[in-house]
XYZ file of N, CA and C in Angstrom:
873
model
N -44.366 55.540 -109.549
C -44.712 54.662 -108.435
C -43.637 53.584 -108.290
N -42.980 53.552 -107.135
C -41.864 52.626 -106.939
C -42.337 51.181 -106.843
N -43.278 50.908 -105.975
C -43.761 49.542 -105.784
C -45.288 49.566 -105.677
N -45.930 49.100 -106.749
C -47.393 49.133 -106.781
C -48.022 48.141 -105.819
N -47.262 47.073 -105.460
C -47.812 46.052 -104.573
C -47.970 46.568 -103.139
N -47.168 47.581 -102.777
C -47.187 48.072 -101.405
C -48.114 49.276 -101.199
N -48.794 49.706 -102.262
C -49.710 50.841 -102.115
C -50.936 50.409 -101.322
N -51.343 51.224 -100.385
C -52.493 50.910 -99.544
C -53.784 51.311 -100.250
N -54.717 50.352 -100.346
C -56.015 50.621 -100.970
C -56.937 51.219 -99.908
N -57.537 52.375 -100.177
C -58.434 52.965 -99.160
C -59.656 52.092 -98.926
N -60.105 52.044 -97.695
C -61.246 51.202 -97.326
C -62.545 51.769 -97.900
N -63.352 50.885 -98.474
C -64.647 51.277 -99.053
C -65.718 51.163 -97.973
N -66.425 52.255 -97.709
C -67.390 52.312 -96.612
C -68.801 52.542 -97.149
N -69.829 52.282 -96.328
C -71.209 52.520 -96.788
C -71.471 53.986 -97.164
N -70.727 54.939 -96.560
C -70.935 56.353 -96.886
C -70.497 56.690 -98.310
N -69.585 55.835 -98.879
C -69.110 56.097 -100.236
C -70.152 55.759 -101.295
N -71.127 54.923 -100.963
C -72.179 54.545 -101.917
C -73.523 54.515 -101.173
N -74.083 55.679 -100.888
C -75.321 55.705 -100.089
C -76.554 55.236 -100.842
N -76.524 55.265 -102.191
C -77.702 54.920 -103.000
C -77.809 53.415 -103.289
N -76.762 52.660 -102.999
C -76.812 51.215 -103.247
C -76.596 50.856 -104.709
N -77.010 49.648 -105.069
C -76.819 49.136 -106.433
C -78.112 49.245 -107.222
N -77.981 49.383 -108.549
C -79.150 49.533 -109.420
C -79.796 48.192 -109.736
N -78.991 47.177 -110.002
C -79.515 45.873 -110.414
C -79.091 44.798 -109.419
N -79.867 43.713 -109.404
C -79.543 42.577 -108.538
C -78.592 41.640 -109.270
N -77.553 41.207 -108.586
C -76.584 40.242 -109.122
C -76.645 38.973 -108.296
N -76.504 37.847 -108.980
C -76.579 36.551 -108.288
C -75.589 35.579 -108.921
N -75.023 34.707 -108.077
C -74.096 33.663 -108.521
C -74.445 32.368 -107.787
N -74.233 31.249 -108.472
C -74.516 29.931 -107.880
C -73.419 28.959 -108.279
N -73.194 27.992 -107.434
C -72.206 26.954 -107.714
C -72.665 25.637 -107.092
N -72.274 24.532 -107.706
C -72.613 23.199 -107.209
C -71.525 22.711 -106.249
N -71.897 21.785 -105.389
C -70.920 21.194 -104.472
C -71.115 19.676 -104.455
N -70.033 18.910 -104.198
C -70.145 17.443 -104.172
C -70.936 16.950 -102.961
N -71.363 15.700 -103.040
C -72.223 15.106 -102.014
C -71.530 15.020 -100.662
N -70.203 14.751 -100.668
C -69.503 14.558 -99.394
C -69.342 15.865 -98.611
N -69.615 17.036 -99.225
C -69.503 18.318 -98.538
C -70.819 18.737 -97.882
N -71.870 17.934 -98.054
C -73.205 18.338 -97.595
C -73.267 18.511 -96.078
N -72.742 17.558 -95.327
C -72.844 17.624 -93.855
C -72.050 18.802 -93.302
N -70.857 19.041 -93.878
C -70.035 20.161 -93.385
C -70.697 21.501 -93.697
N -71.264 21.635 -94.895
C -71.899 22.903 -95.272
C -73.144 23.174 -94.426
N -73.868 22.111 -94.065
C -75.049 22.291 -93.204
C -74.648 22.862 -91.838
N -73.502 22.405 -91.339
C -73.046 22.870 -90.023
C -72.561 24.322 -90.057
N -71.805 24.674 -91.100
C -71.183 26.001 -91.130
C -72.010 27.044 -91.883
N -73.168 26.672 -92.454
C -73.937 27.634 -93.247
C -74.458 28.824 -92.424
N -74.888 28.651 -91.163
C -75.254 29.845 -90.366
C -74.110 30.849 -90.222
N -72.878 30.353 -90.125
C -71.716 31.247 -90.039
C -71.502 31.991 -91.353
N -71.734 31.290 -92.478
C -71.600 31.934 -93.801
C -72.625 33.047 -93.944
N -73.860 32.763 -93.555
C -74.913 33.777 -93.654
C -74.618 34.970 -92.746
N -74.082 34.699 -91.572
C -73.756 35.778 -90.637
C -72.647 36.677 -91.184
N -71.612 36.071 -91.801
C -70.499 36.863 -92.339
C -70.921 37.685 -93.554
N -71.871 37.153 -94.364
C -72.344 37.887 -95.544
C -73.406 38.923 -95.209
N -74.037 38.784 -94.054
C -75.071 39.756 -93.662
C -74.473 41.137 -93.389
N -73.185 41.207 -93.077
C -72.532 42.501 -92.872
C -72.531 43.334 -94.153
N -72.484 42.622 -95.289
C -72.490 43.307 -96.593
C -73.882 43.305 -97.215
N -74.896 42.844 -96.462
C -76.293 42.757 -96.926
C -76.408 41.889 -98.177
N -75.777 40.723 -98.114
C -75.837 39.740 -99.205
C -76.580 38.523 -98.709
N -77.514 38.039 -99.502
C -78.345 36.885 -99.160
C -77.664 35.613 -99.672
N -77.562 34.595 -98.803
C -76.948 33.317 -99.163
C -77.962 32.201 -98.959
N -78.061 31.295 -99.966
C -79.017 30.176 -99.918
C -78.278 28.870 -100.146
N -78.716 27.838 -99.423
C -78.157 26.493 -99.556
C -79.275 25.545 -99.960
N -79.145 24.945 -101.148
C -80.156 24.008 -101.665
C -79.559 22.600 -101.621
N -80.034 21.794 -100.667
C -79.499 20.437 -100.514
C -80.083 19.466 -101.526
N -81.267 19.770 -102.071
C -81.865 18.876 -103.070
C -81.091 18.936 -104.380
N -80.780 20.148 -104.835
C -80.021 20.312 -106.075
C -78.520 20.218 -105.841
N -78.089 20.381 -104.590
C -76.659 20.372 -104.281
C -75.968 21.626 -104.769
N -76.562 22.795 -104.459
C -76.003 24.061 -104.952
C -76.028 25.113 -103.844
N -75.121 26.086 -103.980
C -75.068 27.265 -103.120
C -75.222 28.498 -104.006
N -75.954 29.497 -103.510
C -76.169 30.708 -104.298
C -76.073 31.924 -103.396
N -75.594 33.026 -103.969
C -75.513 34.326 -103.282
C -76.104 35.383 -104.205
N -76.758 36.374 -103.601
C -77.349 37.456 -104.403
C -77.373 38.744 -103.586
N -77.367 39.852 -104.302
C -77.389 41.158 -103.649
C -78.820 41.531 -103.268
N -78.926 42.495 -102.365
C -80.228 43.019 -101.947
C -80.237 44.541 -102.184
N -81.328 45.168 -101.815
C -81.424 46.621 -101.989
C -80.486 47.382 -101.048
N -80.125 46.757 -99.938
C -79.254 47.411 -98.970
C -77.767 47.194 -99.252
N -77.421 46.372 -100.253
C -76.010 46.095 -100.566
C -75.349 47.380 -101.062
N -74.256 47.759 -100.435
C -73.576 49.025 -100.772
C -72.215 48.813 -101.441
N -71.624 47.614 -101.277
C -70.301 47.356 -101.868
C -70.475 46.524 -103.139
N -70.177 47.079 -104.334
C -70.370 46.285 -105.563
C -69.404 45.113 -105.687
N -68.228 45.192 -105.035
C -67.241 44.100 -105.123
C -67.548 42.965 -104.158
N -68.447 43.205 -103.199
C -68.711 42.177 -102.186
C -69.391 40.947 -102.772
N -70.218 41.128 -103.827
C -70.883 39.968 -104.443
C -69.868 39.075 -105.153
N -68.800 39.687 -105.727
C -67.746 38.895 -106.363
C -66.933 38.139 -105.306
N -66.740 38.789 -104.157
C -66.040 38.113 -103.057
C -66.893 36.967 -102.503
N -68.212 37.191 -102.431
C -69.115 36.131 -101.957
C -69.138 34.958 -102.928
N -69.042 35.243 -104.227
C -68.961 34.170 -105.230
C -67.716 33.320 -105.016
N -66.571 33.993 -104.759
C -65.335 33.258 -104.481
C -65.448 32.446 -103.195
N -66.188 32.977 -102.215
C -66.371 32.277 -100.942
C -67.079 30.942 -101.129
N -68.179 30.927 -101.890
C -68.914 29.665 -102.084
C -68.130 28.712 -102.983
N -67.300 29.250 -103.891
C -66.462 28.385 -104.726
C -65.413 27.681 -103.877
N -64.815 28.413 -102.947
C -63.808 27.807 -102.073
C -64.441 26.762 -101.153
N -65.641 27.047 -100.655
C -66.324 26.074 -99.800
C -66.650 24.792 -100.566
N -67.008 24.921 -101.843
C -67.313 23.728 -102.646
C -66.066 22.909 -102.957
N -64.865 23.548 -102.904
C -63.613 22.846 -103.178
C -62.915 22.412 -101.897
N -63.683 22.148 -100.825
C -63.193 21.566 -99.562
C -62.307 22.500 -98.746
N -62.372 23.802 -99.000
C -61.627 24.756 -98.167
C -62.429 24.995 -96.888
N -61.808 24.897 -95.714
C -62.555 25.142 -94.466
C -63.089 26.575 -94.393
N -64.188 26.729 -93.647
C -64.823 28.040 -93.536
C -63.879 29.079 -92.918
N -63.052 28.657 -91.949
C -62.148 29.587 -91.266
C -61.193 30.266 -92.243
N -60.763 29.525 -93.287
C -59.874 30.106 -94.302
C -60.670 30.802 -95.405
N -61.786 30.208 -95.814
C -62.544 30.743 -96.949
C -63.132 32.118 -96.644
N -63.512 32.372 -95.393
C -64.145 33.650 -95.053
C -63.160 34.813 -95.159
N -61.863 34.522 -95.177
C -60.861 35.587 -95.305
C -60.888 36.257 -96.670
N -61.534 35.626 -97.656
C -61.598 36.208 -98.997
C -62.440 37.480 -99.026
N -63.263 37.701 -98.009
C -64.092 38.901 -97.950
C -63.284 40.154 -97.585
N -62.016 39.961 -97.170
C -61.167 41.115 -96.866
C -60.713 41.784 -98.160
N -60.349 43.084 -98.060
C -60.010 43.863 -99.255
C -58.704 43.414 -99.897
N -57.698 43.074 -99.094
C -56.392 42.710 -99.645
C -56.271 41.210 -99.920
N -57.392 40.483 -99.912
C -57.370 39.041 -100.167
C -58.120 38.723 -101.456
N -57.664 37.653 -102.114
C -58.327 37.177 -103.327
C -58.206 35.659 -103.374
N -58.962 35.056 -104.264
C -58.963 33.593 -104.402
C -58.697 33.210 -105.850
N -58.072 32.056 -106.022
C -57.777 31.538 -107.353
C -57.921 30.023 -107.315
N -58.719 29.485 -108.228
C -58.905 28.038 -108.338
C -58.269 27.593 -109.650
N -57.192 26.829 -109.553
C -56.406 26.400 -110.716
C -56.845 24.988 -111.099
N -57.290 24.816 -112.332
C -57.704 23.501 -112.828
C -56.496 22.787 -113.431
N -56.109 21.687 -112.812
C -54.915 20.948 -113.244
C -55.264 19.629 -113.927
N -56.548 19.303 -114.009
C -56.948 18.008 -114.573
C -56.618 17.864 -116.039
N -56.703 18.966 -116.810
C -56.477 18.907 -118.264
C -55.041 19.218 -118.652
N -54.153 19.462 -117.676
C -52.767 19.808 -117.998
C -51.936 18.583 -118.366
N -52.281 17.420 -117.808
C -51.547 16.180 -118.084
C -52.550 15.123 -118.537
N -52.273 14.513 -119.679
C -53.205 13.508 -120.217
C -53.075 12.155 -119.522
N -51.842 11.746 -119.299
C -51.607 10.429 -118.683
C -52.004 10.468 -117.217
N -52.829 9.525 -116.797
C -53.342 9.491 -115.424
C -52.230 9.258 -114.406
N -51.306 8.322 -114.697
C -50.226 8.008 -113.757
C -49.296 9.205 -113.580
N -48.983 9.893 -114.688
C -48.116 11.079 -114.611
C -48.791 12.191 -113.823
N -50.108 12.334 -114.020
C -50.855 13.375 -113.305
C -50.800 13.153 -111.793
N -50.989 11.903 -111.369
C -50.981 11.579 -109.927
C -49.586 11.822 -109.342
N -48.533 11.444 -110.087
C -47.162 11.622 -109.584
C -46.813 13.106 -109.457
N -47.200 13.909 -110.453
C -46.865 15.341 -110.424
C -47.688 16.075 -109.366
N -48.918 15.647 -109.170
C -49.730 16.256 -108.103
C -49.138 15.930 -106.733
N -48.667 14.692 -106.552
C -48.027 14.306 -105.290
C -46.711 15.048 -105.098
N -46.012 15.325 -106.201
C -44.768 16.095 -106.136
C -45.039 17.518 -105.643
N -46.182 18.075 -106.031
C -46.565 19.411 -105.572
C -46.854 19.417 -104.069
N -47.464 18.342 -103.567
C -47.768 18.250 -102.125
C -46.503 17.967 -101.330
N -45.663 17.044 -101.827
C -44.419 16.704 -101.148
C -44.627 15.674 -100.057
N -43.536 15.113 -99.522
C -43.650 14.117 -98.447
C -44.164 14.746 -97.164
N -45.329 14.307 -96.713
C -45.928 14.872 -95.511
C -46.422 16.297 -95.684
N -46.607 16.730 -96.934
C -47.096 18.088 -97.200
C -46.065 19.175 -96.984
N -44.753 18.820 -96.958
C -43.716 19.821 -96.666
C -43.522 20.787 -97.836
N -43.649 20.306 -99.079
C -43.491 21.194 -100.241
C -44.612 22.218 -100.278
N -45.841 21.774 -100.022
C -46.986 22.689 -100.022
C -46.869 23.708 -98.888
N -46.345 23.268 -97.751
C -46.169 24.174 -96.615
C -45.135 25.250 -96.917
N -44.058 24.875 -97.594
C -43.027 25.854 -97.952
C -43.548 26.862 -98.967
N -44.412 26.408 -99.894
C -45.037 27.333 -100.859
C -45.931 28.324 -100.117
N -46.673 27.840 -99.133
C -47.549 28.721 -98.351
C -46.749 29.773 -97.577
N -45.613 29.376 -96.999
C -44.805 30.314 -96.213
C -44.167 31.382 -97.091
N -43.742 31.009 -98.310
C -43.063 31.964 -99.191
C -44.036 32.901 -99.897
N -45.255 32.440 -100.166
C -46.221 33.253 -100.907
C -47.270 33.914 -100.016
N -47.288 33.562 -98.712
C -48.305 34.081 -97.773
C -49.724 33.731 -98.222
N -49.882 32.563 -98.806
C -51.188 32.102 -99.304
C -51.547 30.778 -98.649
N -52.851 30.527 -98.605
C -53.345 29.206 -98.189
C -53.608 28.401 -99.454
N -52.991 27.227 -99.560
C -53.085 26.397 -100.766
C -53.646 25.038 -100.373
N -54.644 24.571 -101.140
C -55.260 23.265 -100.898
C -55.381 22.525 -102.221
N -54.795 21.329 -102.276
C -54.876 20.467 -103.464
C -55.998 19.468 -103.226
N -57.018 19.520 -104.077
C -58.186 18.648 -103.914
C -58.621 18.148 -105.284
N -58.470 16.835 -105.523
C -58.921 16.260 -106.792
C -58.155 16.837 -107.976
N -58.871 17.436 -108.901
C -58.269 17.987 -110.118
C -58.161 19.508 -110.078
N -58.221 20.095 -108.887
C -58.091 21.542 -108.738
C -57.158 21.878 -107.582
N -56.585 23.068 -107.659
C -55.765 23.622 -106.582
C -56.395 24.954 -106.193
N -56.871 25.064 -104.945
C -57.491 26.289 -104.448
C -56.459 27.078 -103.672
N -56.316 28.372 -104.025
C -55.357 29.250 -103.368
C -56.077 30.487 -102.866
N -55.660 30.958 -101.699
C -56.281 32.121 -101.063
C -55.181 32.970 -100.442
N -55.122 34.262 -100.841
C -54.084 35.125 -100.304
C -53.987 36.426 -101.071
N -52.885 37.170 -100.906
C -52.707 38.427 -101.646
C -52.502 38.178 -103.132
N -52.680 39.236 -103.935
C -52.651 39.081 -105.395
C -51.278 38.633 -105.893
N -50.212 39.195 -105.351
C -48.865 38.813 -105.785
C -48.569 37.355 -105.451
N -49.007 36.909 -104.268
C -48.800 35.520 -103.875
C -49.561 34.539 -104.754
N -50.768 34.945 -105.195
C -51.568 34.073 -106.069
C -50.892 33.881 -107.423
N -50.236 34.929 -107.925
C -49.499 34.795 -109.184
C -48.356 33.807 -109.039
N -47.658 33.870 -107.931
C -46.539 32.948 -107.689
C -47.030 31.514 -107.526
N -48.159 31.338 -106.831
C -48.726 29.988 -106.648
C -49.133 29.399 -107.986
N -49.774 30.197 -108.833
C -50.212 29.707 -110.155
C -49.005 29.310 -111.003
N -47.924 30.080 -110.937
C -46.730 29.754 -111.711
C -46.112 28.448 -111.222
N -46.062 28.252 -109.903
C -45.480 27.020 -109.346
C -46.308 25.810 -109.741
N -47.642 25.943 -109.677
C -48.532 24.812 -109.993
C -48.436 24.443 -111.461
N -48.472 25.433 -112.352
C -48.405 25.150 -113.793
C -47.053 24.560 -114.182
N -45.966 25.060 -113.585
C -44.642 24.510 -113.893
C -44.505 23.079 -113.391
N -45.092 22.790 -112.228
C -45.033 21.418 -111.688
C -45.782 20.453 -112.596
N -46.919 20.889 -113.110
C -47.675 20.032 -114.026
C -46.976 19.871 -115.381
N -46.044 20.796 -115.690
C -45.246 20.687 -116.919
C -43.922 19.973 -116.665
N -43.842 19.240 -115.577
C -42.691 18.394 -115.221
C -41.473 19.227 -114.810
N -41.705 20.409 -114.209
C -40.628 21.194 -113.595
C -40.790 21.058 -112.087
N -39.765 20.568 -111.417
C -39.883 20.308 -109.981
C -40.122 21.616 -109.226
N -41.034 21.619 -108.233
C -41.319 22.871 -107.500
C -40.145 23.425 -106.708
N -39.110 22.613 -106.473
C -37.959 23.095 -105.698
C -37.250 24.231 -106.413
N -37.292 24.256 -107.768
C -36.642 25.336 -108.521
C -37.337 26.667 -108.242
N -38.678 26.674 -108.286
C -39.430 27.901 -108.020
C -39.333 28.307 -106.550
N -39.315 27.332 -105.649
C -39.182 27.638 -104.214
C -37.815 28.264 -103.936
N -36.781 27.705 -104.563
C -35.435 28.241 -104.380
C -35.337 29.666 -104.935
N -35.976 29.907 -106.091
C -35.963 31.246 -106.693
C -36.677 32.260 -105.796
N -37.785 31.859 -105.182
C -38.514 32.757 -104.276
C -37.686 33.073 -103.027
N -36.963 32.087 -102.516
C -36.112 32.317 -101.345
C -34.980 33.282 -101.671
N -34.389 33.134 -102.865
C -33.297 34.030 -103.276
C -33.825 35.448 -103.477
N -35.006 35.585 -104.091
C -35.596 36.914 -104.304
C -35.902 37.608 -102.976
N -36.359 36.834 -102.005
C -36.654 37.418 -100.688
C -35.390 37.971 -100.040
N -34.277 37.244 -100.190
C -33.014 37.729 -99.624
C -32.496 38.948 -100.388
N -32.665 38.943 -101.726
C -32.173 40.068 -102.537
C -32.981 41.336 -102.284
N -34.260 41.201 -101.958
C -35.090 42.374 -101.673
C -34.606 43.123 -100.431
N -34.003 42.391 -99.502
C -33.518 43.013 -98.280
C -32.218 43.787 -98.497
N -31.500 43.486 -99.584
C -30.221 44.140 -99.855
C -30.465 45.417 -100.657
N -30.201 46.609 -100.093
C -30.478 47.843 -100.844
C -29.541 48.063 -102.034
N -28.332 47.462 -102.005
C -27.383 47.636 -103.112
C -27.851 46.926 -104.382
N -28.504 45.795 -104.213
C -28.957 44.994 -105.371
C -30.412 45.269 -105.726
N -30.978 46.325 -105.186
C -32.409 46.596 -105.379
C -32.748 46.880 -106.843
N -31.887 47.671 -107.528
C -32.156 48.093 -108.904
C -31.330 47.340 -109.935
N -30.739 46.220 -109.556
C -29.925 45.441 -110.486
C -30.701 44.230 -111.000
N -30.128 43.630 -112.053
C -30.739 42.430 -112.626
C -30.386 41.214 -111.773
N -31.404 40.420 -111.422
C -31.211 39.284 -110.513
C -31.067 37.952 -111.240
N -30.994 37.968 -112.553
C -30.974 36.703 -113.299
C -29.750 35.856 -112.972
N -28.634 36.506 -112.650
C -27.410 35.730 -112.373
C -27.483 34.992 -111.046
N -28.390 35.400 -110.172
C -28.536 34.738 -108.874
C -29.563 33.602 -108.906
N -30.492 33.649 -109.858
C -31.603 32.690 -109.873
C -31.181 31.382 -110.530
N -31.709 30.249 -110.088
C -31.344 28.955 -110.700
C -31.968 28.804 -112.081
N -31.212 28.206 -112.978
C -31.694 27.968 -114.346
C -32.074 26.502 -114.492
N -33.264 26.290 -114.981
C -33.741 24.917 -115.200
C -33.530 24.555 -116.660
N -32.749 23.512 -116.892
C -32.490 23.047 -118.260
C -33.245 21.741 -118.476
N -34.254 21.757 -119.326
C -35.004 20.508 -119.567
C -34.164 19.499 -120.343
N -34.250 18.256 -119.941
C -33.505 17.177 -120.589
C -34.443 16.393 -121.497
N -34.000 16.236 -122.728
C -34.777 15.446 -123.690
C -34.311 13.990 -123.609
N -35.059 13.181 -122.911
C -34.725 11.761 -122.765
C -35.200 11.021 -124.008
N -34.292 10.328 -124.708
C -34.727 9.623 -125.923
C -35.668 8.472 -125.603
N -36.744 8.428 -126.318
C -37.731 7.369 -126.105
C -37.329 6.103 -126.847
N -37.794 4.989 -126.340
C -37.512 3.706 -126.986
C -38.242 3.615 -128.317
N -37.488 3.202 -129.320
C -38.092 3.075 -130.650
C -38.995 1.846 -130.689
N -40.196 2.077 -131.114
C -41.161 0.983 -131.195
C -40.905 0.178 -132.467
N -40.636 -1.120 -132.278
C -40.364 -2.006 -133.429
C -41.701 -2.497 -133.991
N -42.057 -1.922 -135.110
C -43.314 -2.302 -135.752
C -43.075 -3.455 -136.729
N -43.865 -4.479 -136.625
C -43.738 -5.630 -137.500
C -44.323 -5.300 -138.870
N -43.521 -5.639 -139.906
C -43.979 -5.386 -141.281
C -45.015 -6.441 -141.662
N -46.100 -5.968 -142.187
C -47.184 -6.873 -142.568
C -46.842 -7.586 -143.876
N -47.063 -8.893 -143.886
C -46.827 -9.679 -145.088
C -47.973 -9.476 -146.066
N -47.665 -9.606 -147.354
C -48.756 -9.435 -148.341
C -49.841 -10.492 -148.147
N -51.057 -10.069 -148.299
C -52.192 -10.958 -148.061
C -52.317 -12.000 -149.178
N -52.488 -13.262 -148.773
C -52.744 -14.356 -149.732
C -53.968 -15.130 -149.246
N -54.856 -15.461 -150.144
C -56.062 -16.200 -149.717
C -55.782 -17.652 -149.357
N -54.594 -18.182 -149.760
C -54.286 -19.586 -149.514
C -53.620 -19.755 -148.155
N -53.937 -20.805 -147.428
C -53.310 -21.028 -146.115
C -51.864 -21.468 -146.277
N -51.012 -21.298 -145.237
C -49.606 -21.718 -145.343
C -49.485 -23.233 -145.446
N -48.380 -23.674 -146.087
C -48.161 -25.115 -146.294
C -47.958 -25.807 -144.952
N -48.541 -26.981 -144.737
C -48.386 -27.685 -143.454
C -46.960 -28.201 -143.284
N -46.496 -28.252 -142.041
C -45.139 -28.757 -141.755
C -45.094 -30.275 -141.971
N -43.936 -30.725 -142.456
C -43.782 -32.156 -142.760
C -43.690 -32.964 -141.476
N -44.414 -34.068 -141.445
C -44.360 -34.968 -140.292
C -43.186 -35.947 -140.445
N -42.984 -36.766 -139.401
C -41.880 -37.736 -139.423
C -42.088 -38.787 -140.514
N -43.322 -39.179 -140.715
C -43.638 -40.195 -141.744
C -43.381 -39.634 -143.126
N -43.728 -38.329 -143.330
C -43.493 -37.708 -144.636
C -42.009 -37.678 -144.972
N -41.173 -37.380 -143.933
C -39.729 -37.347 -144.180
C -39.202 -38.742 -144.517
N -39.726 -39.788 -143.850
C -39.302 -41.174 -144.156
C -39.732 -41.595 -145.556
N -40.901 -41.172 -145.963
C -41.375 -41.486 -147.310
C -40.520 -40.798 -148.367
N -40.098 -39.558 -148.075
C -39.292 -38.800 -149.037
C -37.918 -39.432 -149.215
N -37.320 -39.899 -148.091
C -35.984 -40.508 -148.175
C -36.034 -41.994 -148.590
N -37.183 -42.619 -148.531
C -37.322 -44.022 -148.912
C -37.143 -44.985 -147.771
N -36.873 -44.532 -146.576
C -36.668 -45.405 -145.420
C -37.973 -46.050 -144.964
N -39.066 -45.507 -145.316
C -40.354 -46.015 -144.848
C -40.624 -47.435 -145.381
N -40.088 -47.711 -146.587
C -40.352 -48.997 -147.234
C -39.302 -50.049 -146.897
N -38.247 -49.697 -146.139
C -37.220 -50.649 -145.763
C -37.700 -51.524 -144.599
N -37.104 -52.744 -144.526
C -37.429 -53.623 -143.421
C -36.643 -53.217 -142.182
N -36.945 -53.818 -141.043
C -36.347 -53.405 -139.775
C -34.849 -53.696 -139.765
N -34.414 -54.910 -140.272
C -32.989 -55.221 -140.264
C -32.220 -54.339 -141.240
N -32.869 -53.955 -142.368
C -32.224 -53.053 -143.315
C -32.050 -51.645 -142.716
N -33.023 -51.211 -141.948
C -32.921 -49.900 -141.274
C -31.763 -49.898 -140.275
N -31.626 -51.021 -139.524
C -30.539 -51.110 -138.557
C -29.187 -51.083 -139.256
N -29.069 -51.811 -140.393
C -27.817 -51.816 -141.158
C -27.484 -50.414 -141.671
N -28.493 -49.695 -142.142
C -28.273 -48.344 -142.676
C -27.813 -47.388 -141.561
N -28.436 -47.501 -140.406
C -28.035 -46.661 -139.277
C -26.606 -46.972 -138.854
N -26.268 -48.278 -138.837
C -24.926 -48.677 -138.448
C -23.871 -48.164 -139.414
N -24.239 -48.204 -140.714
C -23.304 -47.732 -141.744
C -23.071 -46.225 -141.612
N -24.149 -45.486 -141.368
C -24.012 -44.044 -141.205
C -23.154 -43.699 -139.978
N -23.318 -44.501 -138.922
C -22.537 -44.283 -137.714
C -21.060 -44.572 -137.960
N -20.760 -45.632 -138.696
C -19.368 -45.986 -139.013
C -18.719 -44.917 -139.884
N -19.497 -44.390 -140.835
C -18.956 -43.334 -141.712
C -18.600 -42.078 -140.907
N -19.443 -41.730 -139.964
C -19.167 -40.558 -139.113
C -17.932 -40.780 -138.261
N -17.788 -42.014 -137.733
C -16.620 -42.330 -136.914
C -15.336 -42.269 -137.722
N -15.386 -42.743 -138.991
C -14.206 -42.685 -139.857
C -13.799 -41.238 -140.137
N -14.793 -40.381 -140.411
C -14.493 -38.957 -140.662
C -13.875 -38.298 -139.429
N -14.414 -38.612 -138.266
C -13.870 -38.034 -137.033
C -12.463 -38.547 -136.760
N -12.176 -39.833 -137.092
C -10.851 -40.411 -136.874
C -9.812 -39.769 -137.784
N -10.199 -39.510 -139.042
C -9.289 -38.851 -139.981
C -8.953 -37.434 -139.519
N -9.969 -36.713 -138.989
C -9.740 -35.341 -138.495
C -8.818 -35.341 -137.284
N -8.978 -36.320 -136.377
C -8.130 -36.395 -135.186
C -6.677 -36.687 -135.555
N -6.460 -37.636 -136.503
C -5.101 -37.979 -136.934
C -4.429 -36.802 -137.621
N -5.228 -36.056 -138.419
C -4.651 -34.885 -139.096
C -4.242 -33.820 -138.073
N -5.046 -33.673 -137.027
C -4.732 -32.683 -135.990
C -3.481 -33.083 -135.221
N -3.274 -34.409 -134.960
C -2.099 -34.876 -134.244
C -0.836 -34.719 -135.096
N -0.926 -35.018 -136.417
C 0.222 -34.927 -137.311
C 0.673 -33.495 -137.574
N -0.172 -32.513 -137.231
C 0.213 -31.118 -137.444
C 1.425 -30.736 -136.638
N 1.639 -31.388 -135.478
C 2.797 -31.087 -134.629
C 4.107 -31.607 -135.211
N 4.028 -32.640 -136.075
C 5.242 -33.241 -136.655
C 5.601 -32.675 -138.009
N 4.840 -31.773 -138.568
C 5.168 -31.177 -139.868
C 6.241 -30.116 -139.656
N 7.388 -30.174 -140.341
C 8.448 -29.175 -140.129
C 8.045 -27.815 -140.685
N 8.508 -26.742 -140.033
C 8.170 -25.398 -140.535
C 8.862 -25.100 -141.854
N 8.282 -24.191 -142.622
C 8.847 -23.806 -143.933
C 10.016 -22.881 -143.697
N 11.195 -23.243 -144.334
C 12.400 -22.422 -144.153
C 12.541 -21.441 -145.323
């Protein structure tokens, strides 16, 4: 088989299974409160689309759940799995016009949980926004290259399309959450699309044409941890006050005129030292060099 993706799957008809199913199958899913009004409006359309496959659909607004189950007239065993995907997509804010396409034979759905891929909240928000792109242009380019409908909602990414496209969407989403920019995968998909059209390169290795992503290890700042001092039960010694210093030097017991004389003497001594240094610096110019 040259290309398994291009093989046509024969259509399954009621004549292929005239006896129906032996057991009843049922699936249920919860939906958030903000989806209640929209689901109430579009639920008759959901029931109408599932009635073709003889599948019963129920909407419970008290519990906030949707359920689907087979009946005795259900002839397609895969239709209940498709109906399960339909209610899952509706609960993840996918419009009915797109979600109902999952009932087709060549369509499938995939809900990718991205909430647990990144621990840091700020990093998660930035990488999710990177997947959407400015004005949704990155998400639109992913949809055009994979032929899938992609919706980013909260901590999940809902994708709807052919099986090969869903694999590509999952790879792009997981790589983006692992800090690989989606432009690398988009560029690789564009190159592969061009190479598929060239019959000469059909059976050759394409690795030399695809972009290589080299992760950069950015060195983190070293955290300076303060070394803990050994524990002592005694408090630290108090700092000396101005009076304590005067008592230690003996100035505290001197009279006011004696203090003034002492200050004057210290000032004169400093001036004499500075005068000697200045004269020595001036005389350095008159000292003859050593011959």
